[in-house]
Coordinates of C-alpha atoms and ligand atoms in Angstrom, one line a residue:
X265 CA 8.8 -1.2 -11.1
X266 CA 9.7 0.9 -8.0
X267 CA 8.2 0.0 -4.6
X268 CA 7.2 2.6 -2.0
X269 CA 6.4 2.1 1.7
X270 CA 5.8 4.7 4.4
X271 CA 4.9 4.5 8.1
X272 CA 3.8 6.9 10.8
X273 CA 2.8 5.6 14.3
X274 CA 4.4 4.7 17.6
X275 CA 6.4 1.7 16.6
X276 CA 9.9 1.4 15.2
X277 CA 9.4 2.6 11.6
X278 CA 12.5 1.1 10.1
X279 CA 11.7 -2.6 10.8
X280 CA 8.2 -2.1 9.4
X281 CA 9.5 -0.3 6.3
X282 CA 12.1 -3.0 5.6
X283 CA 9.4 -5.7 6.0
X284 CA 7.3 -3.8 3.6
X285 CA 10.1 -3.5 1.0
X286 CA 10.6 -7.3 1.2
X287 CA 6.9 -7.9 0.3
X288 CA 7.4 -5.6 -2.7
X289 CA 10.6 -7.3 -4.0
X290 CA 8.6 -9.1 -6.8
X291 CA 8.2 -5.7 -8.5
X292 CA 11.8 -5.9 -9.5
X293 CA 14.4 -3.5 -8.3
X294 CA 18.2 -2.7 -8.4
X295 CA 18.7 -0.6 -5.2
X296 CA 16.8 0.3 -2.0
X297 CA 16.8 2.9 0.7
X298 CA 15.1 4.1 3.9
X299 CA 14.7 7.4 5.7
X300 CA 13.4 8.1 9.2
X301 CA 13.0 11.1 11.5
X302 CA 13.9 11.0 15.2
X303 CA 13.8 14.2 17.1
X304 CA 15.6 16.8 15.0
X305 CA 17.4 14.2 12.9
X306 CA 16.5 13.1 9.5
X307 CA 18.6 10.0 8.7
X308 CA 19.0 8.2 5.3
X309 CA 20.4 4.8 4.5
X310 CA 20.6 3.5 0.9
X311 CA 22.3 0.6 -0.9
X312 CA 22.6 -1.0 -4.4
X313 CA 21.3 -4.5 -5.0
X314 CA 19.1 -6.6 -2.8
X315 CA 17.4 -5.5 0.5
X316 CA 19.8 -7.6 2.5
X317 CA 22.5 -5.1 1.5
X318 CA 20.4 -2.2 2.9
X319 CA 19.9 -4.2 6.1
X320 CA 23.7 -4.5 6.5
X321 CA 24.1 -0.8 6.0
X322 CA 21.5 -0.1 8.7
X323 CA 23.1 -2.7 11.1
X324 CA 26.4 -0.9 10.8
X325 CA 24.8 2.5 11.2
X326 CA 21.4 2.2 12.9
X327 CA 18.6 4.7 12.5
X328 CA 15.5 5.1 14.7
X329 CA 12.2 6.8 14.4
X330 CA 8.4 6.3 14.4
X331 CA 8.0 8.0 11.0
X332 CA 9.7 7.0 7.8
X333 CA 9.6 6.2 4.1
X334 CA 11.4 3.6 2.1
X335 CA 11.8 2.6 -1.5
X336 CA 13.0 -0.1 -3.9
X337 CA 14.2 1.4 -7.2
X338 CA 13.9 0.1 -10.8
X339 CA 16.1 2.4 -12.7
X340 CA 14.5 4.5 -15.4
X341 CA 16.7 7.7 -15.3
X342 CA 20.3 7.2 -14.0
X343 CA 22.1 3.9 -13.6
X344 CA 21.6 1.7 -10.5
X345 CA 24.0 3.2 -7.8
X346 CA 23.7 4.5 -4.2
X347 CA 23.5 8.1 -5.3
X348 CA 20.6 7.3 -7.5
X349 CA 18.8 5.2 -4.9
X350 CA 15.8 6.7 -3.2
X351 CA 15.0 8.5 -0.9
X352 CA 16.3 11.7 -2.4
X353 CA 17.0 14.9 -0.3
X354 CA 16.8 18.6 -0.9
X355 CA 19.9 20.7 -0.7
X356 CA 19.9 21.0 3.1
X357 CA 18.7 17.5 4.1
X358 CA 15.5 19.0 5.5
X359 CA 13.2 16.7 3.5
X360 CA 13.3 13.4 1.7
X361 CA 11.1 11.9 -1.0
X362 CA 10.4 8.5 -2.6
X363 CA 8.9 8.2 -6.0
X364 CA 7.6 5.7 -8.5
X365 CA 7.0 6.9 -12.1
X366 CA 8.7 9.1 -14.7
X367 CA 8.9 12.9 -14.6
X368 CA 8.8 13.8 -18.3
X369 CA 9.9 17.5 -17.9
X370 CA 12.6 16.9 -15.3
X371 CA 15.5 18.2 -17.5
X372 CA 13.9 21.6 -17.8
X373 CA 12.9 21.7 -14.1
X374 CA 16.4 20.7 -13.1
X375 CA 18.0 23.4 -15.3
X376 CA 15.8 26.0 -13.7
X377 CA 16.5 24.8 -10.2
X378 CA 20.3 24.7 -10.8
X379 CA 20.0 28.3 -12.1
X380 CA 18.5 29.1 -8.7
X381 CA 21.4 27.6 -6.9
X382 CA 20.1 24.1 -6.1
X383 CA 22.8 21.4 -5.8
X384 CA 22.0 18.0 -7.3
X385 CA 23.6 14.8 -6.3
X386 CA 22.0 12.2 -8.6
X387 CA 21.1 11.7 -12.3
X388 CA 17.5 10.8 -11.4
X389 CA 14.3 12.6 -12.4
X390 CA 13.0 12.1 -8.9
X391 CA 15.5 14.4 -7.2
X392 CA 14.0 17.3 -9.1
X393 CA 10.8 16.9 -7.0
X394 CA 12.8 17.2 -3.7
X395 CA 14.4 20.5 -4.8
X396 CA 11.1 21.7 -6.2
X397 CA 9.4 21.2 -2.9
X398 CA 12.3 22.8 -1.2
X399 CA 11.8 25.8 -3.5
X400 CA 8.2 26.2 -2.2
X401 CA 8.7 25.1 1.4
X402 CA 8.0 27.9 3.8
X403 CA 6.0 26.5 6.7
X404 CA 3.4 24.1 5.2
X405 CA 4.8 20.9 3.7
X406 CA 1.5 20.0 2.1
X407 CA 1.2 23.3 0.3
X408 CA 4.8 23.1 -0.9
X409 CA 4.2 19.6 -2.3
X410 CA 1.0 20.8 -3.9
X411 CA 2.7 23.6 -5.6
X412 CA 5.6 21.5 -6.7
X413 CA 3.3 18.9 -8.3
X414 CA 1.6 21.6 -10.4
X415 CA 5.0 22.0 -12.2
X416 CA 5.4 18.3 -12.9
X417 CA 4.5 16.5 -16.1
X418 CA 4.6 12.7 -16.1
X419 CA 3.7 10.0 -13.7
X420 CA 4.2 9.8 -9.9
X421 CA 3.4 8.0 -6.8
X422 CA 5.3 9.7 -4.0
X423 CA 5.9 10.0 -0.3
X424 CA 7.5 13.0 1.4
X425 CA 8.6 13.6 5.0
X426 CA 10.4 16.7 6.3
X427 CA 12.0 18.1 9.5
X428 CA 9.9 21.2 9.0
X429 CA 6.7 19.3 9.9
X430 CA 8.0 15.9 11.2
X431 CA 4.6 14.7 12.3
X432 CA 3.3 13.9 8.9
X433 CA 3.7 12.0 5.6
X434 CA 2.5 13.7 2.4
X435 CA 1.6 11.3 -0.4
X436 CA 0.3 11.9 -3.9
X437 CA -0.3 9.9 -7.1
X438 CA -0.7 10.5 -10.8
X439 CA -0.7 7.5 -13.2
X440 CA 1.3 5.3 -10.8
X441 CA -0.3 3.2 -8.0
X442 CA -0.3 4.2 -4.4
X443 CA -2.4 3.0 -1.4
X444 CA -3.0 4.3 2.1
X445 CA -3.2 1.7 4.9
X446 CA -5.5 2.6 7.8
X447 CA -4.2 1.0 11.0
X448 CA -5.1 1.6 14.7
X449 CA -3.2 4.8 15.6
X450 CA -0.8 4.1 12.8
X451 CA -1.0 4.7 9.0
X452 CA 0.9 3.5 6.0
X453 CA 1.5 4.3 2.3
X454 CA 2.6 1.7 -0.2
X455 CA 2.8 0.9 -3.9
X456 CA 0.8 -2.4 -3.4
X457 CA -1.2 -4.3 -0.8
X458 CA 1.3 -7.0 0.2
X459 CA 3.6 -4.4 1.7
X460 CA 1.2 -3.6 4.6
X461 CA -1.1 -6.6 4.7
X462 CA 0.5 -7.9 7.9
X463 CA -0.5 -4.6 9.6
X464 CA -3.9 -3.7 8.3
X465 CA -6.6 -4.9 5.9
X466 CA -8.3 -1.5 5.6
X467 CA -6.9 0.1 2.4
X468 CA -7.7 3.3 0.5
X469 CA -6.7 3.3 -3.2
X470 CA -5.6 6.9 -4.1
X471 CA -6.9 8.1 -7.4
X472 CA -5.0 10.3 -9.9
X473 CA -4.3 13.8 -8.7
X474 CA -5.2 13.0 -5.1
X475 CA -3.0 13.7 -2.1
X476 CA -3.0 12.3 1.4
X477 CA -1.7 13.8 4.6
X478 CA -1.0 11.1 7.2
X479 CA -0.6 12.0 10.9
X480 CA -0.8 9.9 14.0
X481 CA -4.4 11.3 14.4
X482 CA -5.5 10.1 11.0
X483 CA -5.5 10.6 7.2
X484 CA -6.9 13.5 5.2
X485 CA -7.4 13.1 1.5
X486 CA -7.7 16.0 -0.9
X487 CA -7.5 16.7 -4.6
X488 CA -4.3 18.4 -5.8
X489 CA -6.3 21.6 -5.6
X490 CA -7.0 21.1 -1.9
X491 CA -10.6 20.0 -2.0
X492 CA -11.3 17.5 0.8
X493 CA -12.4 14.0 -0.3
X494 CA -14.2 11.4 1.7
X495 CA -13.1 7.8 0.8
X496 CA -14.2 4.6 2.3
X497 CA -11.4 2.0 2.8
X498 CA -11.6 -1.3 1.0
X499 CA -11.4 -4.3 3.2
X500 CA -8.8 -6.6 1.7
X501 CA -9.7 -10.3 2.0
X502 CA -6.3 -11.5 1.1
X503 CA -4.8 -13.6 3.9
X504 CA -1.2 -12.5 4.6
X505 CA -0.2 -16.2 4.1
X506 CA -1.4 -15.9 0.5
X507 CA 1.5 -13.6 0.0
X508 CA 3.9 -16.0 1.5
X509 CA 5.1 -19.0 -0.4
X510 CA 2.9 -21.5 1.5
X511 CA 5.5 -24.2 1.7
X512 CA 6.4 -24.0 -2.0
X513 CA 10.0 -23.2 -3.1
X514 CA 8.8 -20.3 -5.2
X515 CA 5.7 -18.1 -5.4
X516 CA 5.4 -19.2 -9.0
X517 CA 5.0 -22.9 -8.1
X518 CA 2.5 -22.0 -5.4
X519 CA 0.6 -20.0 -7.8
X520 CA 0.6 -22.8 -10.4
X521 CA -1.0 -25.0 -7.8
X522 CA -3.5 -22.4 -6.8
X523 CA -5.1 -22.4 -10.2
X524 CA -8.0 -24.8 -9.3
X525 CA -9.0 -22.3 -6.6
X526 CA -8.3 -19.2 -8.6
X527 CA -10.4 -20.5 -11.5
X528 CA -13.1 -21.5 -9.1
X529 CA -13.0 -18.1 -7.4
X530 CA -13.2 -16.4 -10.8
X531 CA -16.4 -18.4 -11.6
X532 CA -17.9 -18.0 -8.1
X533 CA -21.2 -16.2 -7.9
X534 CA -21.2 -15.6 -11.7
X535 CA -23.4 -18.6 -12.7
X536 CA -26.9 -18.2 -11.4
X537 CA -29.6 -20.6 -12.6
X538 CA -27.5 -21.5 -15.6
X539 CA -27.0 -17.9 -16.7
X540 CA -23.9 -15.8 -16.4
X541 CA -24.1 -12.8 -14.1
X542 CA -21.4 -10.2 -14.4
X543 CA -22.4 -7.5 -11.9
X544 CA -19.5 -5.2 -12.5
X545 CA -20.3 -4.7 -16.2
X546 CA -22.3 -1.5 -17.1
X547 CA -23.3 -2.7 -20.6
X548 CA -27.1 -2.5 -21.3
X549 CA -28.7 -5.1 -23.5
X550 CA -29.0 -2.3 -26.1
X551 CA -25.3 -1.5 -25.8
X552 CA -24.5 -5.2 -26.4
X553 CA -26.9 -5.4 -29.3
X554 CA -25.2 -2.4 -30.9
X555 CA -21.6 -3.8 -30.6
X556 CA -20.4 -4.6 -34.1
X557 CA -16.7 -5.0 -33.4
X558 CA -14.5 -6.1 -30.5
X559 CA -10.9 -5.2 -29.9
X560 CA -8.8 -6.9 -27.2
X561 CA -5.6 -5.1 -26.1
X562 CA -3.0 -6.3 -23.7
X563 CA 0.7 -7.1 -23.2
X564 CA 2.7 -10.3 -22.8
X565 CA 0.8 -13.2 -21.2
X566 CA -2.3 -11.1 -20.9
X567 CA -2.1 -10.6 -24.7
X568 CA -2.0 -14.3 -25.3
X569 CA -5.1 -14.8 -23.2
X570 CA -6.7 -12.2 -25.5
X571 CA -5.7 -14.2 -28.5
X572 CA -7.5 -17.2 -27.0
X573 CA -10.4 -15.0 -26.0
X574 CA -10.8 -14.0 -29.6
X575 CA -11.8 -17.6 -30.5
X576 CA -14.3 -17.7 -27.6
X577 CA -15.9 -14.3 -28.4
X578 CA -16.2 -14.9 -32.2
X579 CA -17.4 -18.4 -31.6
X580 CA -20.1 -17.5 -29.1
X581 CA -21.1 -14.0 -30.1
X582 CA -20.3 -14.0 -33.8
X583 CA -19.0 -10.4 -33.4
X584 CA -15.8 -9.8 -35.4
X585 CA -12.9 -9.7 -32.9
X586 CA -9.4 -8.5 -33.2
X587 CA -6.5 -8.7 -30.7
X588 CA -3.7 -6.2 -30.6
X589 CA -0.5 -5.9 -28.6
X590 CA -1.2 -2.7 -26.6
X591 CA 2.2 -1.0 -27.4
X592 CA 1.3 -1.3 -31.1
X593 CA -2.4 -0.5 -30.7
X594 CA -1.8 2.8 -29.0
X595 CA 0.2 4.2 -32.0
X596 CA -1.5 2.7 -35.0
X597 CA -4.6 5.0 -35.0
X598 CA -7.1 2.1 -34.9
X599 CA -10.6 2.5 -36.3
X600 CA -13.0 2.5 -33.4
X601 CA -16.6 3.8 -33.1
X602 CA -19.2 3.9 -30.4
X603 CA -20.2 0.4 -31.5
X604 CA -16.8 -0.9 -30.7
X605 CA -16.2 -2.9 -27.5
X606 CA -12.6 -2.5 -26.3
X607 CA -11.5 -5.1 -23.8
X608 CA -8.2 -4.4 -22.0
X609 CA -6.7 -7.3 -20.1
X610 CA -4.1 -6.8 -17.4
X611 CA -3.2 -8.7 -14.2
X612 CA -1.7 -5.6 -12.5
X613 CA -4.0 -3.0 -14.0
X614 CA -1.0 -0.7 -14.2
X615 CA 0.7 -1.7 -17.4
X616 CA 1.5 1.6 -19.1
X617 CA 0.9 0.4 -22.7
X618 CA -2.4 -1.2 -21.8
X619 CA -3.6 1.9 -20.0
X620 CA -2.6 4.0 -23.0
X621 CA -4.6 1.5 -25.2
X622 CA -7.7 2.0 -23.1
X623 CA -7.3 5.8 -23.3
X624 CA -7.1 5.5 -27.1
X625 CA -10.3 3.6 -27.1
X626 CA -12.1 6.1 -24.8
X627 CA -11.0 9.0 -26.9
X628 CA -12.5 7.3 -30.0
X629 CA -15.8 6.7 -28.2
X630 CA -15.5 2.9 -27.8
X631 CA -17.2 1.1 -25.0
X632 CA -14.4 0.1 -22.6
X633 CA -14.2 -2.8 -20.2
X634 CA -11.3 -4.5 -18.6
X635 CA -10.3 -7.9 -17.3
X636 CA -8.1 -7.3 -14.3
X637 CA -6.8 -8.9 -11.1
X638 CA -6.2 -5.9 -8.9
X639 CA -9.2 -4.1 -7.3
X640 CA -8.9 -0.4 -7.5
X641 CA -6.0 -0.4 -10.0
X642 CA -5.6 2.3 -12.6
X643 CA -7.0 0.2 -15.4
X644 CA -10.2 -0.6 -13.5
X645 CA -10.8 3.1 -12.8
X646 CA -10.5 3.8 -16.6
X647 CA -13.0 1.2 -17.6
X648 CA -16.2 3.1 -18.0
X649 CA -18.3 0.2 -19.0
X650 CA -17.0 -2.0 -16.2
X651 CA -14.7 -4.7 -15.2
X652 CA -14.6 -8.5 -15.0
X653 CA -12.3 -9.2 -12.1
X654 CA -10.1 -12.2 -12.2
X655 CA -10.1 -13.4 -8.6
X656 CA -6.7 -15.0 -8.7
X657 CA -5.5 -13.2 -5.5
X658 CA -2.0 -11.8 -5.2
X659 CA 0.2 -13.0 -8.0
X660 CA 3.8 -12.4 -6.7
X661 CA 5.8 -14.5 -9.3
X662 CA 6.8 -12.2 -12.1
X663 CA 5.9 -15.0 -14.6
X664 CA 2.1 -14.9 -14.8
X665 CA 0.3 -18.3 -14.3
X666 CA -2.9 -18.3 -12.2
X667 CA -3.7 -14.8 -13.5
X668 CA -3.5 -16.2 -17.1
X669 CA -5.9 -19.1 -16.5
X670 CA -8.2 -16.7 -14.6
X671 CA -8.2 -14.4 -17.6
X672 CA -9.2 -17.3 -19.8
X673 CA -12.0 -18.1 -17.4
X674 CA -13.2 -14.5 -17.3
X675 CA -13.1 -14.3 -21.1
X676 CA -15.1 -17.5 -21.4
X677 CA -17.7 -16.2 -19.0
X678 CA -17.8 -12.9 -20.8
X679 CA -18.2 -14.6 -24.2
X680 CA -21.1 -16.8 -22.9
X681 CA -22.7 -13.7 -21.3
X682 CA -22.4 -11.6 -24.5
X683 CA -23.5 -14.5 -26.7
X684 CA -26.6 -15.0 -24.5
X685 CA -27.4 -11.3 -24.4
X686 CA -27.2 -11.1 -28.2
X687 CA -29.4 -14.2 -28.5
X688 CA -26.7 -16.0 -30.4
X689 CA -26.7 -18.9 -27.9
X690 CA -29.9 -20.3 -26.4
X691 CA -30.6 -21.5 -22.9
X692 CA -29.7 -25.1 -23.6
X693 CA -26.3 -24.2 -25.2
X694 CA -25.6 -21.9 -22.3
X695 CA -26.2 -24.6 -19.8
X696 CA -24.0 -27.0 -21.7
X697 CA -21.1 -24.4 -21.9
X698 CA -21.4 -23.6 -18.2
X699 CA -21.6 -27.3 -17.2
X700 CA -18.3 -27.9 -19.0
X701 CA -16.7 -24.8 -17.3
X702 CA -17.7 -26.1 -13.9
X703 CA -15.6 -29.2 -14.5
X704 CA -12.4 -27.3 -15.2
X705 CA -11.0 -26.6 -11.7
X706 CA -11.0 -30.4 -11.0
X707 CA -9.5 -31.2 -14.3
X708 CA -6.7 -28.7 -13.6
X709 CA -6.2 -30.5 -10.2
X710 CA -5.9 -33.8 -12.1
X711 CA -3.2 -32.4 -14.4
X712 CA -1.2 -31.0 -11.4
X713 CA -1.0 -34.6 -10.0
X714 CA 1.2 -35.3 -13.0
X715 CA 3.8 -32.8 -11.8
X716 CA 6.5 -35.4 -10.9
X717 CA 6.5 -36.8 -14.4
X718 CA 6.9 -33.3 -15.8
X719 CA 9.7 -32.6 -13.3
X720 CA 11.6 -35.8 -14.4
X721 CA 11.3 -34.8 -18.1
X722 CA 12.4 -31.2 -17.3
X723 CA 15.6 -32.6 -15.7
X724 CA 16.6 -34.0 -19.2
X725 CA 15.9 -30.7 -21.0
X726 CA 17.6 -28.2 -18.7
X727 CA 20.7 -27.9 -20.8
X728 CA 19.2 -27.2 -24.2
X729 CA 19.6 -23.7 -25.7
X730 CA 16.6 -23.4 -28.0
X731 CA 13.0 -24.7 -28.0
X732 CA 10.3 -24.5 -30.6
X733 CA 6.6 -24.5 -29.4
X734 CA 4.0 -25.5 -31.9
X735 CA 0.2 -25.2 -31.8
X736 CA -2.8 -24.8 -34.1
X737 CA -6.0 -22.9 -33.8
X738 CA -6.9 -22.1 -30.2
X739 CA -3.7 -23.8 -29.1
X740 CA -1.4 -21.5 -31.1
X741 CA -1.6 -18.8 -28.4
X742 CA -0.8 -21.5 -25.9
X743 CA 2.3 -22.3 -27.8
X744 CA 3.2 -18.6 -27.6
X745 CA 2.5 -18.5 -23.9
X746 CA 4.4 -21.8 -23.2
X747 CA 7.4 -20.3 -25.0
X748 CA 7.2 -17.1 -23.1
X749 CA 7.1 -19.0 -19.8
X750 CA 10.2 -20.9 -20.6
X751 CA 12.3 -18.0 -21.9
X752 CA 11.4 -15.5 -19.2
X753 CA 12.3 -17.7 -16.2
X754 CA 15.0 -20.1 -17.6
X755 CA 16.6 -17.6 -20.1
X756 CA 16.5 -20.4 -22.7
X757 CA 15.5 -19.1 -26.2
X758 CA 12.1 -20.4 -27.0
X759 CA 9.8 -19.5 -29.9
X760 CA 6.0 -20.2 -30.3
X761 CA 4.9 -20.8 -33.8
X762 CA 1.7 -21.8 -35.7
X763 CA 2.4 -25.4 -36.6
X764 CA 1.1 -24.8 -40.1
X765 CA 4.0 -22.4 -40.7
X766 CA 6.7 -25.0 -40.2
X767 CA 7.4 -25.5 -44.0
X768 CA 7.6 -21.7 -44.4
X769 CA 10.9 -21.5 -42.4
X770 CA 11.1 -22.9 -38.9
X771 CA 11.6 -26.5 -40.1
X772 CA 15.1 -25.5 -41.1
X773 CA 15.9 -25.2 -37.4
X774 CA 14.9 -28.7 -36.5
X775 CA 17.7 -31.1 -35.3
X776 CA 18.6 -33.1 -32.2
X777 CA 19.5 -29.9 -30.4
X778 CA 16.1 -28.2 -30.9
X779 CA 13.4 -29.8 -28.7
X780 CA 9.9 -29.3 -30.2
X781 CA 6.9 -28.9 -27.8
X782 CA 3.8 -29.7 -29.8
X783 CA 0.2 -29.1 -28.4
X784 CA -1.7 -31.9 -30.1
X785 CA -5.0 -32.1 -28.1
X786 CA -8.3 -33.5 -29.3
X787 CA -11.5 -31.7 -28.4
X788 CA -14.6 -33.2 -27.0
X789 CA -17.5 -33.5 -29.4
X790 CA -15.6 -32.0 -32.4
X791 CA -12.7 -34.2 -33.3
X792 CA -10.7 -31.1 -33.9
X793 CA -9.9 -30.8 -37.6
X794 CA -6.4 -29.6 -36.8
X795 CA -5.4 -32.6 -34.8
X796 CA -4.4 -34.7 -37.9
X797 CA -2.5 -31.7 -39.2
X798 CA -0.4 -31.3 -36.2
X799 CA 0.3 -35.1 -36.2
X800 CA 1.9 -34.5 -39.6
X801 CA 3.9 -31.6 -38.3
X802 CA 5.2 -33.8 -35.5
X803 CA 6.2 -36.5 -38.1
X804 CA 8.0 -33.8 -40.2
X805 CA 10.0 -32.8 -37.1
X806 CA 10.8 -36.4 -36.1
X807 CA 12.1 -37.1 -39.6
X808 CA 14.7 -34.4 -39.0
X809 CA 15.9 -35.8 -35.7
X810 CA 13.7 -33.4 -33.7
X811 CA 12.9 -34.4 -30.1
X812 CA 9.1 -34.2 -29.5
X813 CA 7.4 -33.3 -26.2
X814 CA 3.7 -33.5 -26.8
X815 CA 0.7 -32.2 -24.8
X816 CA -2.1 -34.6 -25.8
X817 CA -5.6 -35.7 -24.7
X818 CA -6.1 -38.6 -22.4
X819 CA -6.7 -41.8 -24.3
X820 CA -4.9 -40.7 -27.4
X821 CA -3.0 -43.8 -28.6
X822 CA -1.7 -42.3 -31.9
X823 CA 0.4 -39.7 -30.3
X824 CA 2.5 -42.1 -28.3
X825 CA 3.9 -43.6 -31.5
X826 CA 5.1 -40.2 -32.7
X827 CA 6.2 -38.2 -29.6
X828 CA 9.2 -38.9 -27.5
X829 CA 7.4 -37.6 -24.4
X830 CA 3.7 -37.0 -23.7
X831 CA 1.8 -35.0 -21.1
X832 CA -1.8 -36.0 -21.1
X833 CA -4.7 -33.6 -20.2
X834 CA -8.4 -34.5 -19.9
X835 CA -10.5 -33.9 -23.0
X836 CA -12.8 -30.9 -22.9
X837 CA -14.4 -28.5 -25.4
X838 CA -12.4 -26.5 -27.8
X839 CA -12.8 -23.1 -26.0
X840 CA -11.8 -24.6 -22.6
X841 CA -8.8 -26.7 -23.9
X842 CA -6.3 -23.8 -23.5
X843 CA -7.0 -23.6 -19.7
X844 CA -5.8 -27.2 -19.4
X845 CA -3.1 -27.3 -22.1
X846 CA -1.1 -24.5 -20.6
X847 CA -0.7 -26.2 -17.2
X848 CA 2.0 -28.8 -18.3
X849 CA 3.8 -26.0 -20.1
X850 CA 3.9 -23.8 -16.9
X851 CA 5.3 -26.8 -15.0
X852 CA 7.8 -27.6 -17.7
X853 CA 9.1 -24.1 -17.7
X854 CA 9.2 -23.9 -13.9
X855 CA 11.1 -27.1 -13.4
X856 CA 13.6 -26.5 -16.2
X857 CA 14.3 -23.0 -14.7
X858 CA 14.6 -24.4 -11.2
X859 CA 17.1 -27.1 -12.3
X860 CA 19.1 -24.3 -14.0
X861 CA 19.2 -22.5 -10.6
X862 CA 17.4 -19.4 -12.0
X863 CA 15.8 -16.7 -9.9
X864 CA 12.3 -18.1 -10.8
X865 CA 10.2 -15.5 -9.0
X866 CA 12.3 -12.5 -9.9
X867 CA 13.9 -13.2 -13.3
X868 CA 16.7 -10.9 -14.4
X869 CA 15.7 -7.7 -16.3
X870 CA 12.0 -8.3 -15.7
X871 CA 9.4 -6.6 -13.4
X872 CA 6.0 -7.8 -12.4
X873 CA 4.3 -4.7 -13.5
X874 CA 5.6 -2.6 -16.4
X875 CA 4.3 0.8 -15.4
X876 CA 6.4 2.8 -17.8
X877 CA 6.7 2.6 -21.6
Ligands
LIG1178 C1 4.1 -12.7 -18.2 O1 4.6 -13.9 -17.5 C2 5.0 -11.5 -18.0 N1 5.2 -11.3 -16.6 C3 4.5 -10.3 -18.7 O2 4.4 -10.7 -20.1 C4 3.1 -9.8 -18.3 O3 2.1 -10.7 -18.7 C5 2.9 -8.5 -19.1 O4 3.8 -7.5 -18.6 C6 1.5 -7.9 -18.8 O5 1.3 -7.6 -17.4 P1 -0.2 -7.2 -16.9 O6 -1.0 -8.4 -17.1 O7 0.0 -6.8 -15.5 O8 -0.7 -6.0 -17.7

């Protein structure tokens, strides 16, 4: 989605703004622009494509200033072109605006403004805001923005500067993320933390319908109605290096290798004397005792973590649990009561469909919690009954990896916690479950040492056009996730399927041109009733010239006779197996995509956070 950066201080604004845009590139964009004020000049430079093009424009036609705003655009209204790139101006180039979100009533507003003589230059919804502010701008820029925003329906995170009052940036947000960075005599706005982390760790997360006025003297935050609000900045622990690639070729590979730590961090402080402590939850023992149904809603990879979570929750709490893709859930009028627990899962906490799902749950009286990776994100502020934060740190790669395994870890902790609170599992079982969890970070580390073998095999599979991923039981959602990883970064068509469904259609696809990735793990303690079944599926595929890539458990001697290639993972319990079985599939997808020369961190057509429907 779009990226916003703003700066006011005493330094050269343009270099800080461009640096900030670079740190937001992962959000996906198709054009970029920057505006700065120096003296009585308000200058604007924009370009289509990558930020390097914008830098070229600025090199050929420099702009100076100690106050400015900048933007990377992901087109929602109007095709990617320079005229549609932000910042957008009013009629007389007296003010400029950058915006992330969608103005739903922009067509009517534009018609009204044109009838009043405003001249539009773009097809965007955003430009309407610039002319609306112009319509109200007499002396006070803040007031003009406030009035303009009362006319707007939809979502916005925006920054405005004007020659009328060139000593301030006005910022506001509704349903689209925006933060304020508190520096020393310099202040920032941004869509996300990485943009300003090199300059300050003190960050204020604006809430919906809040405005901020940034001057060199400080920041004032008010409601849209003008009521002053005191907010305490959040100290961001993230080290700026975390947002760099740390020596890896891509953020995605760095994040795959960060998983032992991100899983450990997600566990950290949440196991006390062999009991799970989830301080951010606001569910009383009575609330938990009353829960008679759980819904999990999410999108994409987060949804697949929810499908795994369903096994954990039903297995450890015995509460009926359903999972729903958020974009379906929000429109199907689901049956929820005050005894329903709705769990929303989202890495970014800004996914529009997931936010709408949680809204649906609240409207129907459900208890709502979220599993989220971004402190202060919109989803966390909608979660009345609390949050279980995944502590994966910044996830820059568009393809989610460490956030996914952190979500599985958080779901496991939540399932143990709820099962214990409901009295379904006793102290002994709880200790056993947590002892197994504590081993997982090291087990992930062990799998990652196998990377070279996976890389070699990936080299042989880089030219195939179709893949089939098979799994059974708790590994079926891992087959879905493995297929998503491959298709979203290598652009190879890949489909995840329940292995038991092969005879109902997919087996017709099998031939030497359709590699089959089969997750055929054995679980500790329970020999896994589905293991023998998936061995049969593998034989069926082999008999039709299928090439088999298997993910199997260490020490399994049967699988080597059936699969062409094997990745081994340590044995663990059923509920923890997915955290391990997904790792080889992440690496397989990464290396195939890398061999194909794909833009692994910013795959075509994709954005890290889908903040619009
Ligand atoms: C996963 O690799 C994709 N980037 C995508 O499916 C993502 O998981 C989905 O858009 C949900 O994002 P969220 O977790 O931020 O809500």
